[in-house]
mmCIF file of N, CA and C in Angstrom:
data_model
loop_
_atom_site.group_PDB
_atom_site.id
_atom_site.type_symbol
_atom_site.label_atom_id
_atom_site.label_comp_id
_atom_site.label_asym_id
_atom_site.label_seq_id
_atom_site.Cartn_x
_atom_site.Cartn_y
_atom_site.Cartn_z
ATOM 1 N N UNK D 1 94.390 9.005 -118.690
ATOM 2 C CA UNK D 1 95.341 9.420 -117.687
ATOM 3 C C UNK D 1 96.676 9.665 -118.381
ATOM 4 N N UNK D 2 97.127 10.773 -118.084
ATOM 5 C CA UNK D 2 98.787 11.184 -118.590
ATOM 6 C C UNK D 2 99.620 10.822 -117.253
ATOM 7 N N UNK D 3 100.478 10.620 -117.963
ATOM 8 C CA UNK D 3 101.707 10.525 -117.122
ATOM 9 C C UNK D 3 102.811 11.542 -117.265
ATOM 10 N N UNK D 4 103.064 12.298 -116.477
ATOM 11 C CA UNK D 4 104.445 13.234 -116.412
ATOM 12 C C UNK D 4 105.651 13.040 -115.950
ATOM 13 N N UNK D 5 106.545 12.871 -117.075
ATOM 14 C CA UNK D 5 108.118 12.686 -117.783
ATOM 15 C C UNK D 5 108.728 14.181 -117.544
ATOM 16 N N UNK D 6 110.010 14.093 -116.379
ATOM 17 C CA UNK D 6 110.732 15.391 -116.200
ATOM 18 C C UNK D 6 112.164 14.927 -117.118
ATOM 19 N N UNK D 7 112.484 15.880 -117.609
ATOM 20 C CA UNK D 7 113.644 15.588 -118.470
ATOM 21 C C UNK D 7 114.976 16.384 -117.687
ATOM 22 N N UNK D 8 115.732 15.333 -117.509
ATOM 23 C CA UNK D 8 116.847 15.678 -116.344
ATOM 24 C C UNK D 8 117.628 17.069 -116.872
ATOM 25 N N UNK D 9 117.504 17.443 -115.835
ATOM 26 C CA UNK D 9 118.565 18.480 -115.743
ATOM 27 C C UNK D 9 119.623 18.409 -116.236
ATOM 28 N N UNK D 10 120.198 19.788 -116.917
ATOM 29 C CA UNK D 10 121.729 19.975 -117.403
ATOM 30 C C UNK D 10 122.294 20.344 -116.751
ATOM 31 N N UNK D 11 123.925 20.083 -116.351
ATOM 32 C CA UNK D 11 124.671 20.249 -115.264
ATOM 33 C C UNK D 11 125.308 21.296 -116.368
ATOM 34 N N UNK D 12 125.747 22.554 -115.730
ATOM 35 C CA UNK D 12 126.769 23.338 -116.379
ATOM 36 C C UNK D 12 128.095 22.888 -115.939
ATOM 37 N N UNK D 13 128.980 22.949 -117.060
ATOM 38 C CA UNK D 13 130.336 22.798 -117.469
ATOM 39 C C UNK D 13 131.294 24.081 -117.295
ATOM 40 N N UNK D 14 131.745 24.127 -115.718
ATOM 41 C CA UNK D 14 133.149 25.436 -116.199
ATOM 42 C C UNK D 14 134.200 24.951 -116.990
ATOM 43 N N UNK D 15 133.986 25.508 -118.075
ATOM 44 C CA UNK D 15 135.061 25.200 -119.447
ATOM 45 C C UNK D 15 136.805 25.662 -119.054
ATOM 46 N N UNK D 16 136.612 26.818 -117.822
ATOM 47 C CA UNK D 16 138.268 26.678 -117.455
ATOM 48 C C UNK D 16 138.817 26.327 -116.429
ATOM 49 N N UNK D 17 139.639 25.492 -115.915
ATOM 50 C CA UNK D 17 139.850 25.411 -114.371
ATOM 51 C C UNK D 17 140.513 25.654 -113.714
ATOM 52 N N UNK D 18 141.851 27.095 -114.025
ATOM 53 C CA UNK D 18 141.921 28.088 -113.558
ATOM 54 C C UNK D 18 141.649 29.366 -113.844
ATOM 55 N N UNK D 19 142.060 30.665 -113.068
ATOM 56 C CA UNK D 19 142.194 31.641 -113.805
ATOM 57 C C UNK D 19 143.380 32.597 -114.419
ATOM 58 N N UNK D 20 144.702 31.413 -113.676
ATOM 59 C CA UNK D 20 145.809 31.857 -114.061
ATOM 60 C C UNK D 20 146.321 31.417 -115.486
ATOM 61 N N UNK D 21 146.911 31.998 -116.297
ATOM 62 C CA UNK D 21 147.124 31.849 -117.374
ATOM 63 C C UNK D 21 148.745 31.464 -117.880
ATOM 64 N N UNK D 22 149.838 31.911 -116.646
ATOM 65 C CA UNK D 22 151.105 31.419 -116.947
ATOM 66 C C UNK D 22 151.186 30.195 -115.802
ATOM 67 N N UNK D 23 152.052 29.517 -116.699
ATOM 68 C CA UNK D 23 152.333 28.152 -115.624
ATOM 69 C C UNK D 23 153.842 28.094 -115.906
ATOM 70 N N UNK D 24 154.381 27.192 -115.264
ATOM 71 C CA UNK D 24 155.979 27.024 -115.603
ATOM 72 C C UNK D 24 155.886 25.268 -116.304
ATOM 73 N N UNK D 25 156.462 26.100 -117.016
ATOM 74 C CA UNK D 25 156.747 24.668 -118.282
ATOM 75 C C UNK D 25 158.434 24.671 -117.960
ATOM 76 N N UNK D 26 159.116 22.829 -118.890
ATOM 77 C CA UNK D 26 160.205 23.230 -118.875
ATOM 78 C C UNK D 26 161.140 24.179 -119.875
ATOM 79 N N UNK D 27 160.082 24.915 -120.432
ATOM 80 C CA UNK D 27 160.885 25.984 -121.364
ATOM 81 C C UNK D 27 161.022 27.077 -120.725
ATOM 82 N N UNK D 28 160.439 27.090 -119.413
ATOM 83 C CA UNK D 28 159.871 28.234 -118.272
ATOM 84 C C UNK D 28 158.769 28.725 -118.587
ATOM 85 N N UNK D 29 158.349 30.073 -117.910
ATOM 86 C CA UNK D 29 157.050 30.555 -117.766
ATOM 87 C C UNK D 29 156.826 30.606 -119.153
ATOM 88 N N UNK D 30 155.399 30.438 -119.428
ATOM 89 C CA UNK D 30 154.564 30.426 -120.546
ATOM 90 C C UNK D 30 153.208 30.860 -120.348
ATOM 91 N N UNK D 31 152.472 31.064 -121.405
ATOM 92 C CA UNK D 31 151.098 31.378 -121.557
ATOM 93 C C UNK D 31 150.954 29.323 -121.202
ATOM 94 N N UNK D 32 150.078 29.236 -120.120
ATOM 95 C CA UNK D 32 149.389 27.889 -120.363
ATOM 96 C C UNK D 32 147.990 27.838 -121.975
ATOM 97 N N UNK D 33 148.156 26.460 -122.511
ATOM 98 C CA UNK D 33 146.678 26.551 -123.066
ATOM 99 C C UNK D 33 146.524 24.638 -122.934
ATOM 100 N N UNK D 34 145.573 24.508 -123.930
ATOM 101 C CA UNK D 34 144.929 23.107 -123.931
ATOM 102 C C UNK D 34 145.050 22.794 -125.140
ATOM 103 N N UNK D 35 145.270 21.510 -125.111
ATOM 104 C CA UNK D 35 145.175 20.986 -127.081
ATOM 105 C C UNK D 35 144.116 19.791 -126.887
ATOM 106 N N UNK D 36 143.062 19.905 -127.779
ATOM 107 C CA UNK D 36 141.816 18.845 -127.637
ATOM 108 C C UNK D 36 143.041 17.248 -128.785
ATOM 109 N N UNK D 37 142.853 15.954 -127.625
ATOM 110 C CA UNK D 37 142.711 15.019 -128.147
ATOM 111 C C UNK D 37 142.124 14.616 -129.620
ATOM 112 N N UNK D 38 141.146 15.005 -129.251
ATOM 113 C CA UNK D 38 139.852 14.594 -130.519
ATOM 114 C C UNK D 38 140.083 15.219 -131.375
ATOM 115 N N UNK D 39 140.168 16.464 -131.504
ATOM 116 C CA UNK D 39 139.838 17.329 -133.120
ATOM 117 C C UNK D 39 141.659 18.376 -133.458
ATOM 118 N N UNK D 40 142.488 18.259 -132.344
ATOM 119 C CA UNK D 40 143.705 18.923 -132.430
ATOM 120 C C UNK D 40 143.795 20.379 -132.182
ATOM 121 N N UNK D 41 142.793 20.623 -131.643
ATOM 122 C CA UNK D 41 142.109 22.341 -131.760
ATOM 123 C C UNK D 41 142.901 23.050 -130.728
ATOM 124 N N UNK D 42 143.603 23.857 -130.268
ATOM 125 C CA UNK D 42 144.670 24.416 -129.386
ATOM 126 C C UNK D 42 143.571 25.955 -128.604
ATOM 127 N N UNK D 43 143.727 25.710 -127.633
ATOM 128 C CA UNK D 43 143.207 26.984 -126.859
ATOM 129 C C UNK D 43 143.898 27.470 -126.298
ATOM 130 N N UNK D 44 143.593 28.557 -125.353
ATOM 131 C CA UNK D 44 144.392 29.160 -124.394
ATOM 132 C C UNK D 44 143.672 28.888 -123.382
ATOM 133 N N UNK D 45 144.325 28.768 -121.993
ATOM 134 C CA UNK D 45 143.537 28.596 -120.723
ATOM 135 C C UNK D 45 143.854 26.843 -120.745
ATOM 136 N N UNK D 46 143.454 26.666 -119.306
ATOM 137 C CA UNK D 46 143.534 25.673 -119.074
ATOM 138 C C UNK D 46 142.104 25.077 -118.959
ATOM 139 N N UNK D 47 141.786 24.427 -120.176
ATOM 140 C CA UNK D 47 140.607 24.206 -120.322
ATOM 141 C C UNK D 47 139.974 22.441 -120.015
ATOM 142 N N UNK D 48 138.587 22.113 -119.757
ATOM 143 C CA UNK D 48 138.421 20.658 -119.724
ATOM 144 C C UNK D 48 137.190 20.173 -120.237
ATOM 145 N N UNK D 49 136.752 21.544 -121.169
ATOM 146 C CA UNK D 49 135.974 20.984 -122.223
ATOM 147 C C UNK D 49 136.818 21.537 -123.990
ATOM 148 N N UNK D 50 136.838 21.385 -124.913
ATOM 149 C CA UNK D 50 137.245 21.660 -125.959
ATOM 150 C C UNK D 50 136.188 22.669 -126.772
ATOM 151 N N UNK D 51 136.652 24.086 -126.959
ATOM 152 C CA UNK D 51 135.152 24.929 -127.568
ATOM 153 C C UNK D 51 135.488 24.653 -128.823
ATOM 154 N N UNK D 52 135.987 23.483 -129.453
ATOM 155 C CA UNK D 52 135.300 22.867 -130.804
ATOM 156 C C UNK D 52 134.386 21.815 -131.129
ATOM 157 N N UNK D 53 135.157 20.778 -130.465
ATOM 158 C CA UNK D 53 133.858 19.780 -130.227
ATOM 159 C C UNK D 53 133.498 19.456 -129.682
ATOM 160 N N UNK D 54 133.634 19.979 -128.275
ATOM 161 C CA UNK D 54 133.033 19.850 -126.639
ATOM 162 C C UNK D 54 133.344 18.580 -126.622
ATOM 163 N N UNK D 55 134.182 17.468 -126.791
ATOM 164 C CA UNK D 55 135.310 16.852 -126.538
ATOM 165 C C UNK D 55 135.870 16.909 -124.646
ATOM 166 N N UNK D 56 136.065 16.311 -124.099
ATOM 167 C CA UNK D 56 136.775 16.493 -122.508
ATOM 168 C C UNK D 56 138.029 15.874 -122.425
ATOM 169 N N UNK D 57 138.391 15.175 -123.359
ATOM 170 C CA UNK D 57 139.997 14.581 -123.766
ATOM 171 C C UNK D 57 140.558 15.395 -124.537
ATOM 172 N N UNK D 58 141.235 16.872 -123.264
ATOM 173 C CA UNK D 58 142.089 17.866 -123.452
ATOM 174 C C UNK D 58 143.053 17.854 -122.812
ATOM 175 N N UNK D 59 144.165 18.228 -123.389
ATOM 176 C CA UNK D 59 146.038 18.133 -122.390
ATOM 177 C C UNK D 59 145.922 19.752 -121.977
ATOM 178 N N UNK D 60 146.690 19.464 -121.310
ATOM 179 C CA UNK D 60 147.746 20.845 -120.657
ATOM 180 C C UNK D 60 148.703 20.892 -121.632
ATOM 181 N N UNK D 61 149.045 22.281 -122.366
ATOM 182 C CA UNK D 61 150.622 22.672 -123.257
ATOM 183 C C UNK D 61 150.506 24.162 -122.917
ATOM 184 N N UNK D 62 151.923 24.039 -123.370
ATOM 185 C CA UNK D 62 152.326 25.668 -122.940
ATOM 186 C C UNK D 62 152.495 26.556 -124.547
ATOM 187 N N UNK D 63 151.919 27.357 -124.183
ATOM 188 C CA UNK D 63 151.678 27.820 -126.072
ATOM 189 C C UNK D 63 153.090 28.470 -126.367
ATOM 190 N N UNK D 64 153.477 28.910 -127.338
ATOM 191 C CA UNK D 64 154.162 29.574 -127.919
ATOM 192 C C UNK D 64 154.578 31.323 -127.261
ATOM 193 N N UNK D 65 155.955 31.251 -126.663
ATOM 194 C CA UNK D 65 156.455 32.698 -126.099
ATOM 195 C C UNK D 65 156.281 33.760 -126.925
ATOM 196 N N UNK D 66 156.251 33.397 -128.692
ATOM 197 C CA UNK D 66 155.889 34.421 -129.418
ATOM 198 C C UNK D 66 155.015 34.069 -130.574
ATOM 199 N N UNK D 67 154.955 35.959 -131.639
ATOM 200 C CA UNK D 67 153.882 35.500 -131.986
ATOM 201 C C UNK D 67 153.450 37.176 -133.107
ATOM 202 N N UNK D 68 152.339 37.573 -133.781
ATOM 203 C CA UNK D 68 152.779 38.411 -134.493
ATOM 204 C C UNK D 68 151.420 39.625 -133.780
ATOM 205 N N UNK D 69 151.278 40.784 -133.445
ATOM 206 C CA UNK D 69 150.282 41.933 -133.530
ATOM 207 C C UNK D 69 149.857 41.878 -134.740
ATOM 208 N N UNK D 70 149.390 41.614 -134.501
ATOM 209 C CA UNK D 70 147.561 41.297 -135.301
ATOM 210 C C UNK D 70 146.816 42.862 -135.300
ATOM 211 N N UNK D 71 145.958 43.559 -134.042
ATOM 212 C CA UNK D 71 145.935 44.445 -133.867
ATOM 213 C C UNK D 71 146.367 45.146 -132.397
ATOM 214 N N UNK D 72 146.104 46.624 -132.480
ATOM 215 C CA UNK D 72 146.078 47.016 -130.642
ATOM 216 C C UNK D 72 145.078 48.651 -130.818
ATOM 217 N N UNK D 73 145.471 48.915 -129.754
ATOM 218 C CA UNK D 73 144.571 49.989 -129.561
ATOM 219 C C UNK D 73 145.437 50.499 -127.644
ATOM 220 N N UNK D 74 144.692 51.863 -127.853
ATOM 221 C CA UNK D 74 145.485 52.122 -126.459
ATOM 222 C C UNK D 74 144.301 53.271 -125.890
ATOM 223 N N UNK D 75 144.512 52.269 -124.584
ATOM 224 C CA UNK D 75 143.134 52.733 -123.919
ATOM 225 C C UNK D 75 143.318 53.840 -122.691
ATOM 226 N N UNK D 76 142.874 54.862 -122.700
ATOM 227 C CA UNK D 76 143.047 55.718 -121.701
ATOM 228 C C UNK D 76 142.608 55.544 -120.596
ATOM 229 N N UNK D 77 143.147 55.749 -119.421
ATOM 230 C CA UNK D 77 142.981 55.334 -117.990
ATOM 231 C C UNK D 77 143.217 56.018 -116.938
ATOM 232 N N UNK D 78 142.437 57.640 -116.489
ATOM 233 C CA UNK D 78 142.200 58.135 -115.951
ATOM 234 C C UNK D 78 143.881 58.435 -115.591
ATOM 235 N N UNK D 79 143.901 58.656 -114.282
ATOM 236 C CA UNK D 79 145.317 59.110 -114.114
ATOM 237 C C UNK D 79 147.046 57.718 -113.976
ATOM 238 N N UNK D 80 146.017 57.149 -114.696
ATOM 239 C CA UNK D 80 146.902 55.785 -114.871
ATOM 240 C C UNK D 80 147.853 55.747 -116.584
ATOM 241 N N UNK D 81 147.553 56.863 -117.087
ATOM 242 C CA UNK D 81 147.478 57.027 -117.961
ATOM 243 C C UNK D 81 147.348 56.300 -119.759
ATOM 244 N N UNK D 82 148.611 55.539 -120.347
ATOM 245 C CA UNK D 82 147.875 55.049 -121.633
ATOM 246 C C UNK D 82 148.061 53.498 -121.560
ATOM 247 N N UNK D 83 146.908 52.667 -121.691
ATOM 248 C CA UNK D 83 147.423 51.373 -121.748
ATOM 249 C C UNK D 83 147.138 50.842 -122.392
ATOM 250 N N UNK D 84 148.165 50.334 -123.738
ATOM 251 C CA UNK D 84 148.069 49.418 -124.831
ATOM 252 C C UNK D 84 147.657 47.966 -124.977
ATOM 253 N N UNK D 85 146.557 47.305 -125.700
ATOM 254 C CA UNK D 85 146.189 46.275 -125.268
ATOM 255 C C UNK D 85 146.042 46.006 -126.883
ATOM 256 N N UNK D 86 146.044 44.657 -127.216
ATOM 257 C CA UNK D 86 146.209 44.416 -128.440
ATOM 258 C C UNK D 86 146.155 42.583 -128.694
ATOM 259 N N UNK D 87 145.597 42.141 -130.114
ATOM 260 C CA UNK D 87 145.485 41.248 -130.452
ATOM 261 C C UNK D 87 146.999 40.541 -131.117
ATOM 262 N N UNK D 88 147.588 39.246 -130.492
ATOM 263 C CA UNK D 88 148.307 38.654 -130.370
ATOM 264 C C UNK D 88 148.325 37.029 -131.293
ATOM 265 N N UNK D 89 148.438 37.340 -132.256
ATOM 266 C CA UNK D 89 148.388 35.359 -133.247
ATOM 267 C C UNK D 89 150.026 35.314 -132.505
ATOM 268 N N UNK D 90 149.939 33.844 -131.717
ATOM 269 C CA UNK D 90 150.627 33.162 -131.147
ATOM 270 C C UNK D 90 151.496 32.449 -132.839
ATOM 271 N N UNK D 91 152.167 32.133 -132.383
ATOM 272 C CA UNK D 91 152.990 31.164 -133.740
ATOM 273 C C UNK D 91 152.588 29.987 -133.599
ATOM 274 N N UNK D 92 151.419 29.462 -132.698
ATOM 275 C CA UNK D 92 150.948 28.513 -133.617
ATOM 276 C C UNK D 92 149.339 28.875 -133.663
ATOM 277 N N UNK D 93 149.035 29.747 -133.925
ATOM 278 C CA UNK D 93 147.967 30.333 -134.295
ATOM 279 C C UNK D 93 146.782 30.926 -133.660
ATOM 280 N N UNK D 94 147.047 30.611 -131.843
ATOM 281 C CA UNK D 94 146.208 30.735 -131.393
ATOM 282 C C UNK D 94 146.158 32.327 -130.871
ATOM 283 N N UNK D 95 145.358 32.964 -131.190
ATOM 284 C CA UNK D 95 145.180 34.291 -130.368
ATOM 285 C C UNK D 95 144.608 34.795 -129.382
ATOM 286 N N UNK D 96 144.919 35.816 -128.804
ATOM 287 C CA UNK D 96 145.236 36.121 -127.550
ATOM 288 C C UNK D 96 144.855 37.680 -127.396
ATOM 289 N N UNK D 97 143.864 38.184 -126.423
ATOM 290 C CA UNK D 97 143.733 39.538 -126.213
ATOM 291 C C UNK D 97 145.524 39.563 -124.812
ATOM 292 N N UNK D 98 146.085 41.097 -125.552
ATOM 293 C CA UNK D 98 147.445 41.118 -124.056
ATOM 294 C C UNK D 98 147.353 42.529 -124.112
ATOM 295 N N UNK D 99 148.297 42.608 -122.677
ATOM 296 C CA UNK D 99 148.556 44.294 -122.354
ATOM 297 C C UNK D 99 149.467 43.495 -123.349
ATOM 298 N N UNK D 100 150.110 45.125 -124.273
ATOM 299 C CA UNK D 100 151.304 45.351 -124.634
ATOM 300 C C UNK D 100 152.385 46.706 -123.975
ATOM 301 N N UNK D 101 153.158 46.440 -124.225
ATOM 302 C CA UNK D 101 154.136 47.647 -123.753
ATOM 303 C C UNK D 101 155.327 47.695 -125.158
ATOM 304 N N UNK D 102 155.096 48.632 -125.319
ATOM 305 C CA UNK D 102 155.685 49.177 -126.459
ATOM 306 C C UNK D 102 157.122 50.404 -126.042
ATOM 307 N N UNK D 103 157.010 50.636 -125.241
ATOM 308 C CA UNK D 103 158.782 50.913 -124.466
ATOM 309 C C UNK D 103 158.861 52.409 -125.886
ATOM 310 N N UNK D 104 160.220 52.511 -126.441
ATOM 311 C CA UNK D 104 160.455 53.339 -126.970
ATOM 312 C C UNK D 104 159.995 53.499 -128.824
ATOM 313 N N UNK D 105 159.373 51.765 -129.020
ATOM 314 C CA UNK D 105 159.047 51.594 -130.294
ATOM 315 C C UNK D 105 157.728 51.581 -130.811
ATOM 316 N N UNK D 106 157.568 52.063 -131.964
ATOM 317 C CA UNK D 106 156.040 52.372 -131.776
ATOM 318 C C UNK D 106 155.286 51.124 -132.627
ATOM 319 N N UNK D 107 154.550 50.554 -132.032
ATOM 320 C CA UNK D 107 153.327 49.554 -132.193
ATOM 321 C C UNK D 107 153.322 49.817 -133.556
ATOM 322 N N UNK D 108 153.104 48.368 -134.727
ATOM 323 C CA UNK D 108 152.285 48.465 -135.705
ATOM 324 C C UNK D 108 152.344 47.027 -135.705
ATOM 325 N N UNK D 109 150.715 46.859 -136.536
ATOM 326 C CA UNK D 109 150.475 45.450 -137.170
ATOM 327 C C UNK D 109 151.924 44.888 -137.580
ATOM 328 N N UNK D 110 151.307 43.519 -137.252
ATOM 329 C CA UNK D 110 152.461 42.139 -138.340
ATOM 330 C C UNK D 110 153.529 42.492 -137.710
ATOM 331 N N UNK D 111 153.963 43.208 -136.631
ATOM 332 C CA UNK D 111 155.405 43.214 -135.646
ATOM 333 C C UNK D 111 155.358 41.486 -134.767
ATOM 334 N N UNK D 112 157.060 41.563 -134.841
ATOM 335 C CA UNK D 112 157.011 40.363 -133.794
ATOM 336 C C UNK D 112 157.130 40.711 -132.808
ATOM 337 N N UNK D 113 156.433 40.126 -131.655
ATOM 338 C CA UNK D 113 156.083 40.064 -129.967
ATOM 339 C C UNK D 113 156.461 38.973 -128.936
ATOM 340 N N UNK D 114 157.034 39.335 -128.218
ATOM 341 C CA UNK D 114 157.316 38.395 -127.431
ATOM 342 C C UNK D 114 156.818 38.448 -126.079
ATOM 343 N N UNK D 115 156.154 37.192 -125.225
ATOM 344 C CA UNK D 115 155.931 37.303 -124.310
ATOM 345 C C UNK D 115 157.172 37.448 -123.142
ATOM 346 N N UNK D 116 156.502 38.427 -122.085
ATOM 347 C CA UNK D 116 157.592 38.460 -120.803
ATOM 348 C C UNK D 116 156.659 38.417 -119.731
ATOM 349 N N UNK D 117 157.020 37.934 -118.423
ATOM 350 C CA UNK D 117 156.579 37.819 -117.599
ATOM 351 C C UNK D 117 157.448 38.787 -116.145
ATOM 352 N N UNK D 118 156.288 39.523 -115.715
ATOM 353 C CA UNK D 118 157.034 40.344 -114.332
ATOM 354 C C UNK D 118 156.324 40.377 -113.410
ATOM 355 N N UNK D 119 155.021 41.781 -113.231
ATOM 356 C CA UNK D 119 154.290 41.537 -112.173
ATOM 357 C C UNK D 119 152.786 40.494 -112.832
ATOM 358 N N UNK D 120 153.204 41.038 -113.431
ATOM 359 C CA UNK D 120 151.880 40.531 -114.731
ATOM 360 C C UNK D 120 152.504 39.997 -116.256
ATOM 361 N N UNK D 121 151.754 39.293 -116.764
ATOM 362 C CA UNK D 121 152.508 39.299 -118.034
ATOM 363 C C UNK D 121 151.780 39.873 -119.494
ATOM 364 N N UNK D 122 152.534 40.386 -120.178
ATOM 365 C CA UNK D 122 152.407 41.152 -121.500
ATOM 366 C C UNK D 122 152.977 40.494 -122.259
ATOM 367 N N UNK D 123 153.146 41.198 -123.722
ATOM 368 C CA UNK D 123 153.825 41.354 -125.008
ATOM 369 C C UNK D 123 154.623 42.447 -124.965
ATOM 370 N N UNK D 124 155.993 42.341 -125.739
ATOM 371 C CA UNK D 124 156.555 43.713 -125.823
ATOM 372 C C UNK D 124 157.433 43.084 -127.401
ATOM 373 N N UNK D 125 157.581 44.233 -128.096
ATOM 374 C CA UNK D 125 158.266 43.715 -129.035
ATOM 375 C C UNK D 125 159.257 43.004 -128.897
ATOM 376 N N UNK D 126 159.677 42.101 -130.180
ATOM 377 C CA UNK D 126 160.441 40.876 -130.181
ATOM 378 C C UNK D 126 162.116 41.956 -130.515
ATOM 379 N N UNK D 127 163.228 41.382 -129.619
ATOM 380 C CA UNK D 127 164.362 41.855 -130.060
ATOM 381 C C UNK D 127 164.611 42.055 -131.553
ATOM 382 N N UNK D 128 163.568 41.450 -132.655
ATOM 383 C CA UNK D 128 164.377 41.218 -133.947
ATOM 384 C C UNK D 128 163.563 42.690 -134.392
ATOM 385 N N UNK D 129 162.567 42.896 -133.776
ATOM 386 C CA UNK D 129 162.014 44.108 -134.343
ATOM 387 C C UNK D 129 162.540 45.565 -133.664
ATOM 388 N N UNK D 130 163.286 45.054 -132.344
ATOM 389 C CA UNK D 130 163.850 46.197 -132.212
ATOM 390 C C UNK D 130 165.045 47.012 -132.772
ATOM 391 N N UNK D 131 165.691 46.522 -133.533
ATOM 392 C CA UNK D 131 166.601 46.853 -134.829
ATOM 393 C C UNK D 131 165.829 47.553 -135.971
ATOM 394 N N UNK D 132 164.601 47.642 -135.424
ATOM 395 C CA UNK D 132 163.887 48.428 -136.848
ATOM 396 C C UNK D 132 163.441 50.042 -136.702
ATOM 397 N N UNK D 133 164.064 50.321 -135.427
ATOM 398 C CA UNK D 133 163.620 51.866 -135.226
ATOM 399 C C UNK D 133 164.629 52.988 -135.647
#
C-alpha cells in the first residue's frame, strides 16, 4: 500500500506594493525605491521582497533626484509625435527606464539628468549640462 504526500502549495509573492513610483520624502518628491536589510541591494519601487536575496527585511528610501544617461532612444508615436525614453544610472547606481525631455538640448550618453516632477515625472537635463550647448 502507498501512501500519497501532496506537497503544499506556493503562495506567489507581489514583489511591489505600489504602482506609484514618486512619493514625497523630506527632500520632496522623489523616485521612491527599497534598500534590502540583508544584502544592502537598492531597488526602485516600493518593494517587499528583495530581487537579490529574496530577503523581506526591505525599507522604504527615496533614491537619488539625479543621475547620468546611460542610453535613450526616441520612439515615434503616431500623431503624438517623438518620445524620448532612455536609460537613467541614478547616482547611487540604481537604474531606471524614464521618459526624457530634452527641451532645446540634444541628448547624448554620460549627460547629467535630473529628475522633475509635473504631470508625470521624467528626466531632463541637469542645469550643469545646460551650459554646454
Amino acid at each position: 500500500m502507498t501512501a500519497t504526500i501532496e506537497a503544499p502549495a506556493s503562495q506567489p509573492i507581489a514583489d511591489m506594493e505600489t504602482d506609484s513610483l514618486i512619493g514625497n520624502f523630506p527632500e520632496g518628491q522623489r523616485l521612491v525605491g527599497s534598500q534590502c536589510n540583508a544584502c544592502g541591494c537598492t531597488m526602485i519601487g516600493s518593494r517587499v521582497v528583495c530581487s537579490s536575496c529574496i530577503s523581506r527585511d526591505v525599507s522604504r528610501v527615496a533614491l537619488p533626484s539625479t543621475g547620468v544617461l546611460y542610453s535613450f532612444t526616441r520612439i515615434h508615436v503616431g500623431a503624438e509625435g517623438i518620445r524620448p525614453l532612455g536609460y537613467v544610472d541614478l547616482d547611487n547606481g540604481v537604474r531606471t527606464l524614464a521618459d526624457i525631455h530634452e527641451g532645446d538640448i540634444p541628448l547624448r550618453p554620460d549627460m547629467r539628468v535630473e529628475l522633475d516632477v509635473k504631470d508625470d515625472w521624467f528626466f531632463a537635463p541637469a542645469a550643469s549640462d545646460k551650459r554646454e550647448v
